C-alpha cells in the first residue's frame, strides 16, 4: 500500500494506515467492502477540509478483488 493506491494516505497516521490495510484484507463481501470504502472516503474528505486541503483523489479500487468474475466472451 502506498500514497498512490489509498485515498487520503497523507492524511492518515501510520497506525491508521495499518488498520486500514488489515480491514480491507478482512472483507469477504463486495457490499461490506464498498460500504467501508465510501465511509473512508467521506472521512478523508472531511479531514482534508478541516486542514484546509483539497479533497484527496486517486487510489485504486480496493474492493476489486471481491467482484465476481466476469464470464469469458
mmCIF file of N, CA and C in Angstrom:
data_model
loop_
_atom_site.group_PDB
_atom_site.id
_atom_site.type_symbol
_atom_site.label_atom_id
_atom_site.label_comp_id
_atom_site.label_asym_id
_atom_site.label_seq_id
_atom_site.Cartn_x
_atom_site.Cartn_y
_atom_site.Cartn_z
ATOM 1 N N UNK A 1 0.851 -1.187 0.000
ATOM 2 C CA UNK A 1 0.000 0.000 0.000
ATOM 3 C C UNK A 1 0.885 1.234 0.000
ATOM 4 N N UNK A 2 0.389 2.246 -0.656
ATOM 5 C CA UNK A 2 1.167 3.474 -0.749
ATOM 6 C C UNK A 2 0.248 4.655 -1.026
ATOM 7 N N UNK A 3 0.868 5.814 -1.112
ATOM 8 C CA UNK A 3 0.114 7.035 -1.379
ATOM 9 C C UNK A 3 -0.642 6.955 -2.696
ATOM 10 N N UNK A 4 -0.110 6.203 -3.655
ATOM 11 C CA UNK A 4 -0.752 6.103 -4.960
ATOM 12 C C UNK A 4 -2.029 5.271 -4.949
ATOM 13 N N UNK A 5 -2.178 4.360 -4.001
ATOM 14 C CA UNK A 5 -3.346 3.493 -4.075
ATOM 15 C C UNK A 5 -4.306 3.582 -2.889
ATOM 16 N N UNK A 6 -4.062 4.474 -1.965
ATOM 17 C CA UNK A 6 -5.016 4.661 -0.861
ATOM 18 C C UNK A 6 -5.389 6.138 -0.793
ATOM 19 N N UNK A 7 -6.655 6.405 -1.011
ATOM 20 C CA UNK A 7 -7.141 7.789 -0.936
ATOM 21 C C UNK A 7 -6.976 8.303 0.486
ATOM 22 N N UNK A 8 -6.321 9.454 0.604
ATOM 23 C CA UNK A 8 -6.139 10.068 1.914
ATOM 24 C C UNK A 8 -4.921 9.570 2.672
ATOM 25 N N UNK A 9 -4.060 8.821 2.014
ATOM 26 C CA UNK A 9 -2.864 8.245 2.654
ATOM 27 C C UNK A 9 -2.106 9.304 3.459
ATOM 28 N N UNK A 10 -1.893 10.458 2.857
ATOM 29 C CA UNK A 10 -1.115 11.509 3.501
ATOM 30 C C UNK A 10 -1.823 12.106 4.703
ATOM 31 N N UNK A 11 -3.105 11.856 4.840
ATOM 32 C CA UNK A 11 -3.887 12.386 5.968
ATOM 33 C C UNK A 11 -3.989 11.395 7.123
ATOM 34 N N UNK A 12 -3.445 10.205 6.936
ATOM 35 C CA UNK A 12 -3.568 9.131 7.928
ATOM 36 C C UNK A 12 -2.260 8.951 8.685
ATOM 37 N N UNK A 13 -2.378 8.526 9.947
ATOM 38 C CA UNK A 13 -1.185 8.164 10.715
ATOM 39 C C UNK A 13 -0.723 6.781 10.265
ATOM 40 N N UNK A 14 0.477 6.420 10.630
ATOM 41 C CA UNK A 14 0.995 5.090 10.290
ATOM 42 C C UNK A 14 0.093 3.999 10.879
ATOM 43 N N UNK A 15 -0.397 4.220 12.077
ATOM 44 C CA UNK A 15 -1.293 3.247 12.711
ATOM 45 C C UNK A 15 -2.603 3.130 11.936
ATOM 46 N N UNK A 16 -3.158 4.253 11.520
ATOM 47 C CA UNK A 16 -4.397 4.234 10.738
ATOM 48 C C UNK A 16 -4.194 3.508 9.410
ATOM 49 N N UNK A 17 -3.049 3.706 8.787
ATOM 50 C CA UNK A 17 -2.761 3.019 7.521
ATOM 51 C C UNK A 17 -2.733 1.518 7.718
ATOM 52 N N UNK A 18 -2.081 1.071 8.773
ATOM 53 C CA UNK A 18 -2.011 -0.371 9.062
ATOM 54 C C UNK A 18 -3.394 -0.942 9.336
ATOM 55 N N UNK A 19 -4.182 -0.226 10.125
ATOM 56 C CA UNK A 19 -5.540 -0.673 10.426
ATOM 57 C C UNK A 19 -6.391 -0.719 9.162
ATOM 58 N N UNK A 20 -6.236 0.283 8.315
ATOM 59 C CA UNK A 20 -6.980 0.346 7.057
ATOM 60 C C UNK A 20 -6.640 -0.858 6.184
ATOM 61 N N UNK A 21 -5.363 -1.149 6.038
ATOM 62 C CA UNK A 21 -4.931 -2.280 5.213
ATOM 63 C C UNK A 21 -5.470 -3.600 5.760
ATOM 64 N N UNK A 22 -5.403 -3.772 7.068
ATOM 65 C CA UNK A 22 -5.912 -5.003 7.676
ATOM 66 C C UNK A 22 -7.416 -5.126 7.468
ATOM 67 N N UNK A 23 -8.099 -4.026 7.604
ATOM 68 C CA UNK A 23 -9.557 -4.043 7.422
ATOM 69 C C UNK A 23 -9.931 -4.431 5.993
ATOM 70 N N UNK A 24 -9.235 -3.856 5.013
ATOM 71 C CA UNK A 24 -9.508 -4.179 3.613
ATOM 72 C C UNK A 24 -9.302 -5.668 3.368
ATOM 73 N N UNK A 25 -8.234 -6.218 3.908
ATOM 74 C CA UNK A 25 -7.940 -7.648 3.705
ATOM 75 C C UNK A 25 -8.972 -8.557 4.367
ATOM 76 N N UNK A 26 -9.698 -8.037 5.354
ATOM 77 C CA UNK A 26 -10.635 -8.882 6.107
ATOM 78 C C UNK A 26 -12.001 -9.037 5.449
ATOM 79 N N UNK A 27 -12.335 -8.196 4.478
ATOM 80 C CA UNK A 27 -13.665 -8.248 3.880
ATOM 81 C C UNK A 27 -13.855 -9.508 3.043
ATOM 82 N N UNK A 28 -15.056 -10.052 3.137
ATOM 83 C CA UNK A 28 -15.391 -11.239 2.346
ATOM 84 C C UNK A 28 -16.534 -10.971 1.374
ATOM 85 N N UNK A 29 -17.162 -9.796 1.492
ATOM 86 C CA UNK A 29 -18.235 -9.462 0.548
ATOM 87 C C UNK A 29 -17.963 -8.093 -0.068
ATOM 88 N N UNK A 30 -18.354 -7.955 -1.303
ATOM 89 C CA UNK A 30 -18.192 -6.699 -2.017
ATOM 90 C C UNK A 30 -18.994 -5.591 -1.336
ATOM 91 N N UNK A 31 -20.186 -5.906 -0.867
ATOM 92 C CA UNK A 31 -21.052 -4.906 -0.242
ATOM 93 C C UNK A 31 -20.409 -4.312 1.008
ATOM 94 N N UNK A 32 -19.846 -5.166 1.853
ATOM 95 C CA UNK A 32 -19.206 -4.682 3.081
ATOM 96 C C UNK A 32 -17.988 -3.837 2.750
ATOM 97 N N UNK A 33 -17.242 -4.268 1.765
ATOM 98 C CA UNK A 33 -16.056 -3.526 1.346
ATOM 99 C C UNK A 33 -16.442 -2.156 0.802
ATOM 100 N N UNK A 34 -17.435 -2.110 -0.062
ATOM 101 C CA UNK A 34 -17.890 -0.835 -0.641
ATOM 102 C C UNK A 34 -18.383 0.120 0.446
ATOM 103 N N UNK A 35 -19.111 -0.403 1.406
ATOM 104 C CA UNK A 35 -19.628 0.424 2.490
ATOM 105 C C UNK A 35 -18.466 1.056 3.263
ATOM 106 N N UNK A 36 -17.463 0.254 3.580
ATOM 107 C CA UNK A 36 -16.294 0.774 4.282
ATOM 108 C C UNK A 36 -15.558 1.786 3.414
ATOM 109 N N UNK A 37 -15.390 1.479 2.132
ATOM 110 C CA UNK A 37 -14.680 2.358 1.215
ATOM 111 C C UNK A 37 -15.347 3.731 1.159
ATOM 112 N N UNK A 38 -16.652 3.759 1.033
ATOM 113 C CA UNK A 38 -17.388 5.026 0.984
ATOM 114 C C UNK A 38 -17.223 5.812 2.285
ATOM 115 N N UNK A 39 -17.284 5.109 3.418
ATOM 116 C CA UNK A 39 -17.109 5.751 4.710
ATOM 117 C C UNK A 39 -15.694 6.320 4.846
ATOM 118 N N UNK A 40 -14.720 5.554 4.410
ATOM 119 C CA UNK A 40 -13.324 6.001 4.462
ATOM 120 C C UNK A 40 -13.139 7.255 3.606
ATOM 121 N N UNK A 41 -13.698 7.254 2.404
ATOM 122 C CA UNK A 41 -13.569 8.414 1.525
ATOM 123 C C UNK A 41 -14.193 9.658 2.159
ATOM 124 N N UNK A 42 -15.377 9.503 2.741
ATOM 125 C CA UNK A 42 -16.022 10.646 3.407
ATOM 126 C C UNK A 42 -15.151 11.161 4.557
ATOM 127 N N UNK A 43 -14.591 10.252 5.331
ATOM 128 C CA UNK A 43 -13.738 10.645 6.460
ATOM 129 C C UNK A 43 -12.506 11.404 5.993
ATOM 130 N N UNK A 44 -11.885 10.915 4.929
ATOM 131 C CA UNK A 44 -10.680 11.579 4.415
ATOM 132 C C UNK A 44 -11.018 12.939 3.806
ATOM 133 N N UNK A 45 -12.173 13.057 3.163
ATOM 134 C CA UNK A 45 -12.596 14.343 2.615
ATOM 135 C C UNK A 45 -12.842 15.347 3.742
ATOM 136 N N UNK A 46 -13.477 14.893 4.800
ATOM 137 C CA UNK A 46 -13.734 15.767 5.949
ATOM 138 C C UNK A 46 -12.421 16.177 6.614
ATOM 139 N N UNK A 47 -11.518 15.255 6.771
ATOM 140 C CA UNK A 47 -10.220 15.558 7.373
ATOM 141 C C UNK A 47 -9.471 16.594 6.524
ATOM 142 N N UNK A 48 -9.516 16.433 5.212
ATOM 143 C CA UNK A 48 -8.852 17.388 4.317
ATOM 144 C C UNK A 48 -9.479 18.772 4.474
ATOM 145 N N UNK A 49 -10.809 18.849 4.516
ATOM 146 C CA UNK A 49 -11.488 20.137 4.682
ATOM 147 C C UNK A 49 -11.071 20.807 5.989
ATOM 148 N N UNK A 50 -11.000 20.021 7.057
ATOM 149 C CA UNK A 50 -10.618 20.572 8.358
ATOM 150 C C UNK A 50 -9.205 21.149 8.339
ATOM 151 N N UNK A 51 -8.362 20.592 7.497
ATOM 152 C CA UNK A 51 -6.969 21.050 7.401
ATOM 153 C C UNK A 51 -6.765 22.062 6.281
ATOM 154 N N UNK A 52 -7.853 22.432 5.612
ATOM 155 C CA UNK A 52 -7.750 23.401 4.541
ATOM 156 C C UNK A 52 -7.057 22.874 3.300
ATOM 157 N N UNK A 53 -7.146 21.570 3.078
ATOM 158 C CA UNK A 53 -6.508 20.922 1.931
ATOM 159 C C UNK A 53 -7.562 20.527 0.904
ATOM 160 N N UNK A 54 -7.146 20.331 -0.339
ATOM 161 C CA UNK A 54 -8.101 19.847 -1.340
ATOM 162 C C UNK A 54 -8.519 18.418 -1.018
ATOM 163 N N UNK A 55 -9.694 18.037 -1.502
ATOM 164 C CA UNK A 55 -10.155 16.665 -1.299
ATOM 165 C C UNK A 55 -9.145 15.695 -1.887
ATOM 166 N N UNK A 56 -8.839 14.629 -1.161
ATOM 167 C CA UNK A 56 -7.928 13.631 -1.706
ATOM 168 C C UNK A 56 -8.564 12.947 -2.913
ATOM 169 N N UNK A 57 -7.743 12.574 -3.839
ATOM 170 C CA UNK A 57 -8.256 11.897 -5.023
ATOM 171 C C UNK A 57 -7.368 10.709 -5.325
ATOM 172 N N UNK A 58 -7.730 10.004 -6.372
ATOM 173 C CA UNK A 58 -6.917 8.875 -6.792
ATOM 174 C C UNK A 58 -7.213 7.635 -5.978
ATOM 175 N N UNK A 59 -6.257 6.770 -5.975
ATOM 176 C CA UNK A 59 -6.436 5.498 -5.300
ATOM 177 C C UNK A 59 -6.963 4.466 -6.264
ATOM 178 N N UNK A 60 -6.776 3.234 -5.912
ATOM 179 C CA UNK A 60 -7.265 2.147 -6.754
ATOM 180 C C UNK A 60 -8.549 1.610 -6.172
ATOM 181 N N UNK A 61 -9.195 0.723 -6.884
ATOM 182 C CA UNK A 61 -10.423 0.096 -6.392
ATOM 183 C C UNK A 61 -10.036 -0.989 -5.392
ATOM 184 N N UNK A 62 -10.107 -0.630 -4.122
ATOM 185 C CA UNK A 62 -9.672 -1.557 -3.077
ATOM 186 C C UNK A 62 -10.596 -2.760 -2.926
ATOM 187 N N UNK A 63 -11.750 -2.727 -3.559
ATOM 188 C CA UNK A 63 -12.708 -3.826 -3.452
ATOM 189 C C UNK A 63 -12.727 -4.707 -4.700
ATOM 190 N N UNK A 64 -11.885 -4.406 -5.666
ATOM 191 C CA UNK A 64 -11.901 -5.133 -6.942
ATOM 192 C C UNK A 64 -11.729 -6.633 -6.756
ATOM 193 N N UNK A 65 -10.947 -7.031 -5.768
ATOM 194 C CA UNK A 65 -10.693 -8.468 -5.575
ATOM 195 C C UNK A 65 -11.944 -9.235 -5.135
ATOM 196 N N UNK A 66 -12.995 -8.514 -4.750
ATOM 197 C CA UNK A 66 -14.231 -9.168 -4.312
ATOM 198 C C UNK A 66 -15.313 -9.194 -5.387
ATOM 199 N N UNK A 67 -15.034 -8.584 -6.525
ATOM 200 C CA UNK A 67 -16.004 -8.583 -7.603
ATOM 201 C C UNK A 67 -16.106 -9.988 -8.194
ATOM 202 N N UNK A 68 -17.330 -10.401 -8.546
ATOM 203 C CA UNK A 68 -17.470 -11.723 -9.177
ATOM 204 C C UNK A 68 -16.737 -11.728 -10.515
ATOM 205 N N UNK A 69 -16.179 -12.876 -10.855
ATOM 206 C CA UNK A 69 -15.504 -12.996 -12.139
ATOM 207 C C UNK A 69 -16.496 -12.766 -13.265
ATOM 208 N N UNK A 70 -16.025 -12.079 -14.273
ATOM 209 C CA UNK A 70 -16.860 -11.834 -15.449
ATOM 210 C C UNK A 70 -16.748 -13.033 -16.387
ATOM 211 N N UNK A 71 -17.850 -13.457 -16.988
ATOM 212 C CA UNK A 71 -17.778 -14.574 -17.911
ATOM 213 C C UNK A 71 -16.932 -14.223 -19.145
ATOM 214 N N UNK A 72 -16.248 -15.203 -19.653
ATOM 215 C CA UNK A 72 -15.430 -15.005 -20.852
ATOM 216 C C UNK A 72 -16.318 -14.847 -22.068
ATOM 217 N N UNK A 73 -15.916 -13.977 -23.032
ATOM 218 C CA UNK A 73 -16.750 -13.771 -24.233
ATOM 219 C C UNK A 73 -16.690 -14.975 -25.152
#
